[in-house]
Amino acid sequence: MLGLLLLLQVLASCLWLGHSEVVNSFDSCPQFFYDGIPPDGALNPKNPARICQRFRNSYHYATLYDRDRRIPVYSAYKYQPVEEKRPRGWWFLEPQLIDNCNLKEMKKESDIKKECKISQEVIKRSQAVDDDYKGLKDLDRGHLSPSGHMDKDVSKMATFTLTNIVPQDSTLNNGQWRVYEDKTMKKNTKDCKTTYVITGAVHGNTYISHERVNRPSHIWSAACCMLDKKPPKAWGAIAENDKNQVEELSLGELEDRLTELYGGRVTLFNNACPRE
């Protein structure tokens, strides 16, 4: 009987180790969602990974990742912009998406290969890699959680992971989407104490990098702003990923549009955030 109990304990431990926070839930980082509640299941892909984006022992935002299409569905974060230079350097990958790799936060590809003793081919089975985004024509690495919306250097650096990146139309990324990120958000968040943001990408019908990485059909964003002694306010935006145009919407209008695009009812924030 004692031997059986020990065996069961070992098996339970193995199961726990095999299911990191990336796989199960956002329980480790609910602070990036208004009232701690993520969007409903209509956005969930068939093979999701829920990532509490961890870098240098801290969480910086949360991402729902589509393992099959190798792009994020959305990233959720608090809008806390600080005027600083955009970080330059390397791109990170997510070791927790890789079988038999026990690293607990984003790392450079070279570090993952060395520390987990695996090849790039093994890494590529789980996610997009830097090579997938090289030599793109008319497409950029588009951040869902942008570095410019973060409050400190380490958080800005944490946005440079490929689990937060989609192939985005270059003209849009450097044009009207940047205007929305830099100017419209600054205007809309005046007097906000805390602003919760969810920015996502609707999967498209085309791919890059030999059919490995999906090119989204749309990029969208929603915000819910907490005001001092006033009810919250909310808004949304959406853009087709081949046109330099951003449509500004109410939260309710954005949720209706996403419901059509995803084929199921989409609710991004709870009922405290106004839909009008």
Short mmCIF file of C-alpha atoms in Angstrom, two decimals:
data_model
loop_
_atom_site.label_atom_id
_atom_site.label_comp_id
_atom_site.label_asym_id
_atom_site.label_seq_id
_atom_site.Cartn_x
_atom_site.Cartn_y
_atom_site.Cartn_z
CA MET A 1 0.00 0.00 0.00
CA LEU A 2 2.83 2.43 0.87
CA GLY A 3 4.50 1.70 -2.46
CA LEU A 4 1.25 2.43 -4.32
CA LEU A 5 0.82 5.75 -2.51
CA LEU A 6 4.38 6.76 -3.39
CA LEU A 7 3.75 5.86 -7.03
CA LEU A 8 0.59 7.95 -7.10
CA GLN A 9 2.45 10.91 -5.59
CA VAL A 10 5.16 10.66 -8.26
CA LEU A 11 2.58 10.47 -11.04
CA ALA A 12 0.71 13.49 -9.66
CA SER A 13 3.95 15.46 -9.50
CA CYS A 14 4.77 14.59 -13.11
CA LEU A 15 1.34 15.70 -14.25
CA TRP A 16 1.68 19.00 -12.39
CA LEU A 17 5.12 19.67 -13.89
CA GLY A 18 3.81 18.93 -17.38
CA HIS A 19 1.06 21.56 -17.15
CA SER A 20 2.58 24.96 -16.52
CA GLU A 21 0.69 28.22 -16.16
CA VAL A 22 1.06 28.74 -19.91
CA VAL A 23 -1.35 25.90 -20.62
CA ASN A 24 -4.07 26.19 -18.01
CA SER A 25 -5.21 29.70 -17.17
CA PHE A 26 -4.38 33.31 -16.41
CA ASP A 27 -4.57 32.65 -12.67
CA SER A 28 -1.01 33.93 -12.18
CA CYS A 29 -1.70 37.29 -13.86
CA PRO A 30 -5.37 38.32 -13.45
CA GLN A 31 -4.28 41.93 -12.82
CA PHE A 32 -4.11 42.60 -16.58
CA PHE A 33 -7.85 42.02 -17.03
CA TYR A 34 -10.59 44.31 -15.75
CA ASP A 35 -12.06 42.72 -12.62
CA GLY A 36 -9.65 39.82 -13.20
CA ILE A 37 -11.89 38.33 -15.91
CA PRO A 38 -10.48 37.43 -19.38
CA PRO A 39 -12.65 37.64 -22.53
CA ASP A 40 -15.09 34.78 -23.04
CA GLY A 41 -14.49 31.57 -24.94
CA ALA A 42 -15.55 32.76 -28.39
CA LEU A 43 -11.99 33.97 -28.99
CA ASN A 44 -10.37 30.69 -27.97
CA PRO A 45 -8.62 28.82 -30.81
CA LYS A 46 -8.67 25.03 -31.03
CA ASN A 47 -5.18 24.73 -29.58
CA PRO A 48 -4.67 27.66 -27.17
CA ALA A 49 -1.90 28.59 -24.79
CA ARG A 50 -2.52 31.14 -22.05
CA ILE A 51 0.71 32.96 -21.31
CA CYS A 52 1.43 35.15 -18.33
CA GLN A 53 4.27 37.01 -20.02
CA ARG A 54 7.11 36.67 -17.52
CA PHE A 55 10.49 38.39 -17.81
CA ARG A 56 13.11 38.95 -15.11
CA ASN A 57 10.91 37.41 -12.43
CA SER A 58 7.89 39.65 -13.07
CA TYR A 59 4.69 39.47 -15.13
CA HIS A 60 4.17 42.31 -17.61
CA TYR A 61 1.01 41.39 -19.59
CA ALA A 62 -1.05 38.36 -20.63
CA THR A 63 -1.40 36.68 -24.04
CA LEU A 64 -3.77 34.11 -25.51
CA TYR A 65 -1.67 32.30 -28.12
CA ASP A 66 -2.84 30.18 -31.06
CA ARG A 67 -0.40 27.27 -31.23
CA ASP A 68 -1.64 26.05 -34.62
CA ARG A 69 -1.47 29.40 -36.43
CA ARG A 70 1.59 30.54 -34.43
CA ILE A 71 0.22 33.99 -33.64
CA PRO A 72 -1.32 35.59 -30.55
CA VAL A 73 -5.12 35.92 -30.48
CA TYR A 74 -4.80 38.87 -28.10
CA SER A 75 -2.59 40.47 -25.48
CA ALA A 76 -4.07 42.16 -22.39
CA TYR A 77 -2.27 44.83 -20.41
CA LYS A 78 -2.59 48.05 -18.42
CA TYR A 79 -1.96 51.22 -20.38
CA GLN A 80 0.90 52.98 -18.56
CA PRO A 81 2.92 54.87 -21.20
CA VAL A 82 6.27 56.40 -20.38
CA GLU A 83 8.18 58.54 -22.88
CA GLU A 84 11.39 56.59 -23.35
CA LYS A 85 13.39 55.23 -26.25
CA ARG A 86 12.14 52.02 -27.85
CA PRO A 87 14.35 49.12 -26.69
CA ARG A 88 16.67 47.62 -29.26
CA GLY A 89 18.16 44.16 -29.14
CA TRP A 90 16.95 40.62 -29.47
CA TRP A 91 13.61 38.82 -29.81
CA PHE A 92 12.41 36.36 -27.21
CA LEU A 93 10.60 33.02 -27.46
CA GLU A 94 8.43 31.18 -24.91
CA PRO A 95 10.14 28.06 -23.48
CA GLN A 96 6.97 26.97 -21.67
CA LEU A 97 5.37 26.14 -25.02
CA ILE A 98 8.10 23.56 -25.67
CA ASP A 99 7.82 19.99 -24.43
CA ASN A 100 10.52 18.95 -21.96
CA CYS A 101 11.83 22.49 -21.44
CA ASN A 102 11.36 23.68 -17.85
CA LEU A 103 12.42 27.33 -18.21
CA LYS A 104 9.75 29.58 -16.68
CA GLU A 105 10.11 32.85 -18.59
CA MET A 106 10.80 34.21 -22.07
CA LYS A 107 14.32 33.68 -23.37
CA LYS A 108 16.44 34.25 -26.46
CA GLU A 109 16.40 31.36 -28.91
CA SER A 110 20.12 30.74 -28.39
CA ASP A 111 19.62 30.47 -24.62
CA ILE A 112 16.73 28.02 -25.05
CA LYS A 113 18.80 25.82 -27.34
CA LYS A 114 21.67 25.79 -24.86
CA GLU A 115 19.77 25.42 -21.59
CA CYS A 116 17.16 22.93 -22.82
CA LYS A 117 19.60 21.12 -25.15
CA ILE A 118 17.27 21.23 -28.13
CA SER A 119 17.45 22.28 -31.79
CA GLN A 120 15.64 25.05 -33.63
CA GLU A 121 13.51 22.42 -35.36
CA VAL A 122 12.13 21.31 -32.01
CA ILE A 123 11.41 24.91 -31.00
CA LYS A 124 9.66 25.60 -34.34
CA ARG A 125 7.07 22.91 -33.63
CA SER A 126 5.65 24.99 -30.77
CA GLN A 127 5.77 28.61 -31.99
CA ALA A 128 7.02 31.15 -34.50
CA VAL A 129 10.77 31.83 -34.46
CA ASP A 130 12.89 34.76 -35.62
CA ASP A 131 13.58 33.15 -39.02
CA ASP A 132 9.84 33.15 -39.79
CA TYR A 133 9.84 36.97 -39.84
CA LYS A 134 13.01 37.53 -41.86
CA GLY A 135 12.78 38.87 -45.41
CA LEU A 136 9.14 39.94 -45.17
CA LYS A 137 7.81 42.16 -47.94
CA ASP A 138 5.31 44.89 -46.98
CA LEU A 139 4.84 43.32 -43.54
CA ASP A 140 6.19 44.25 -40.09
CA ARG A 141 6.43 42.50 -36.76
CA GLY A 142 3.33 44.09 -35.27
CA HIS A 143 3.13 44.26 -31.46
CA LEU A 144 -0.25 43.59 -29.86
CA SER A 145 1.03 44.88 -26.53
CA PRO A 146 3.26 47.75 -27.71
CA SER A 147 6.41 48.79 -25.91
CA GLY A 148 5.25 52.41 -25.96
CA HIS A 149 2.33 51.58 -23.67
CA MET A 150 4.58 50.19 -20.90
CA ASP A 151 5.84 52.05 -17.84
CA LYS A 152 9.42 50.81 -17.43
CA ASP A 153 12.35 49.43 -19.44
CA VAL A 154 11.95 45.83 -18.36
CA SER A 155 8.26 45.83 -19.36
CA LYS A 156 9.08 47.44 -22.70
CA MET A 157 11.68 44.74 -23.36
CA ALA A 158 9.13 42.05 -22.48
CA THR A 159 6.93 43.09 -25.41
CA PHE A 160 9.65 41.90 -27.81
CA THR A 161 8.60 38.27 -27.74
CA LEU A 162 7.25 36.52 -30.82
CA THR A 163 4.24 35.31 -28.84
CA ASN A 164 3.15 39.00 -28.83
CA ILE A 165 3.77 39.55 -32.57
CA VAL A 166 1.72 39.17 -35.75
CA PRO A 167 2.56 39.86 -39.42
CA GLN A 168 1.09 43.37 -39.78
CA ASP A 169 0.77 45.45 -42.92
CA SER A 170 3.76 47.83 -42.90
CA THR A 171 1.81 50.87 -44.05
CA LEU A 172 -0.85 50.31 -41.40
CA ASN A 173 1.67 49.60 -38.64
CA ASN A 174 3.64 52.76 -39.37
CA GLY A 175 0.59 54.82 -40.33
CA GLN A 176 -2.90 54.95 -38.88
CA TRP A 177 -2.38 52.16 -36.33
CA ARG A 178 0.56 54.06 -34.88
CA VAL A 179 -1.59 57.21 -34.78
CA TYR A 180 -4.18 55.23 -32.81
CA GLU A 181 -1.56 53.80 -30.41
CA ASP A 182 0.32 57.06 -29.85
CA LYS A 183 -2.22 59.88 -30.21
CA THR A 184 -5.76 58.51 -29.95
CA MET A 185 -5.00 56.46 -26.83
CA LYS A 186 -3.33 59.44 -25.18
CA LYS A 187 -6.38 61.60 -25.90
CA ASN A 188 -8.92 58.97 -24.85
CA THR A 189 -7.19 58.15 -21.58
CA LYS A 190 -7.03 61.70 -20.25
CA ASP A 191 -8.19 61.68 -16.60
CA CYS A 192 -8.17 57.85 -16.48
CA LYS A 193 -6.80 56.35 -13.27
CA THR A 194 -6.39 52.85 -14.74
CA THR A 195 -6.97 51.74 -18.34
CA TYR A 196 -7.29 48.07 -19.24
CA VAL A 197 -6.50 47.21 -22.86
CA ILE A 198 -7.04 44.08 -24.94
CA THR A 199 -5.49 44.14 -28.42
CA GLY A 200 -6.00 41.25 -30.80
CA ALA A 201 -5.73 39.85 -34.29
CA VAL A 202 -8.40 37.98 -36.28
CA HIS A 203 -6.82 35.04 -38.07
CA GLY A 204 -6.78 35.31 -41.85
CA ASN A 205 -6.67 32.95 -44.83
CA THR A 206 -3.03 33.46 -45.81
CA TYR A 207 0.29 32.56 -44.24
CA ILE A 208 3.94 33.55 -44.30
CA SER A 209 7.13 31.49 -43.91
CA HIS A 210 6.08 28.43 -45.92
CA GLU A 211 2.57 28.34 -44.42
CA ARG A 212 3.88 28.38 -40.85
CA VAL A 213 2.61 31.73 -39.51
CA ASN A 214 -0.86 33.12 -40.11
CA ARG A 215 -1.34 36.61 -41.51
CA PRO A 216 -4.31 38.17 -39.67
CA SER A 217 -7.22 39.67 -41.60
CA HIS A 218 -7.86 42.35 -38.95
CA ILE A 219 -6.13 44.03 -36.02
CA TRP A 220 -8.37 45.31 -33.21
CA SER A 221 -8.14 46.90 -29.79
CA ALA A 222 -10.49 47.64 -26.89
CA ALA A 223 -10.02 49.75 -23.76
CA CYS A 224 -11.92 50.23 -20.51
CA CYS A 225 -10.95 53.27 -18.45
CA MET A 226 -11.52 53.74 -14.72
CA LEU A 227 -12.30 57.35 -13.77
CA ASP A 228 -12.17 58.97 -10.35
CA LYS A 229 -15.72 59.22 -8.89
CA LYS A 230 -17.30 58.63 -12.32
CA PRO A 231 -18.53 55.53 -14.18
CA PRO A 232 -15.99 53.81 -16.45
CA LYS A 233 -15.75 54.68 -20.13
CA ALA A 234 -14.78 52.36 -22.97
CA TRP A 235 -14.00 52.34 -26.69
CA GLY A 236 -12.68 50.17 -29.49
CA ALA A 237 -10.85 50.26 -32.82
CA ILE A 238 -10.43 47.87 -35.74
CA ALA A 239 -8.43 47.85 -38.97
CA GLU A 240 -8.25 45.55 -41.97
CA ASN A 241 -4.70 44.24 -42.20
CA ASP A 242 -4.15 45.41 -45.77
CA LYS A 243 -5.41 48.99 -45.56
CA ASN A 244 -4.08 52.09 -43.82
CA GLN A 245 -7.39 52.85 -42.09
CA VAL A 246 -8.50 52.54 -38.46
CA GLU A 247 -12.19 52.61 -37.58
CA GLU A 248 -12.96 53.90 -34.09
CA LEU A 249 -16.00 52.28 -32.47
CA SER A 250 -17.87 51.98 -29.22
CA LEU A 251 -17.03 48.87 -27.20
CA GLY A 252 -20.42 47.37 -28.10
CA GLU A 253 -19.89 47.98 -31.81
CA LEU A 254 -16.46 46.35 -31.68
CA GLU A 255 -17.82 43.31 -29.85
CA ASP A 256 -20.57 42.98 -32.49
CA ARG A 257 -18.01 43.19 -35.28
CA LEU A 258 -15.79 40.57 -33.63
CA THR A 259 -18.81 38.33 -33.07
CA GLU A 260 -19.32 38.29 -36.83
CA LEU A 261 -15.64 37.71 -37.59
CA TYR A 262 -15.11 34.95 -35.04
CA GLY A 263 -18.49 33.29 -35.52
CA GLY A 264 -19.46 33.35 -31.83
CA ARG A 265 -20.55 35.92 -29.27
CA VAL A 266 -17.56 37.99 -28.10
CA THR A 267 -17.53 39.81 -24.74
CA LEU A 268 -14.26 41.58 -24.00
CA PHE A 269 -14.98 43.22 -20.62
CA ASN A 270 -17.65 42.65 -18.01
CA ASN A 271 -20.87 44.67 -17.83
CA ALA A 272 -19.37 47.53 -15.81
CA CYS A 273 -17.69 48.81 -18.99
CA PRO A 274 -20.25 50.71 -21.13
CA ARG A 275 -21.10 49.37 -24.58
CA GLU A 276 -22.55 52.58 -26.07
#
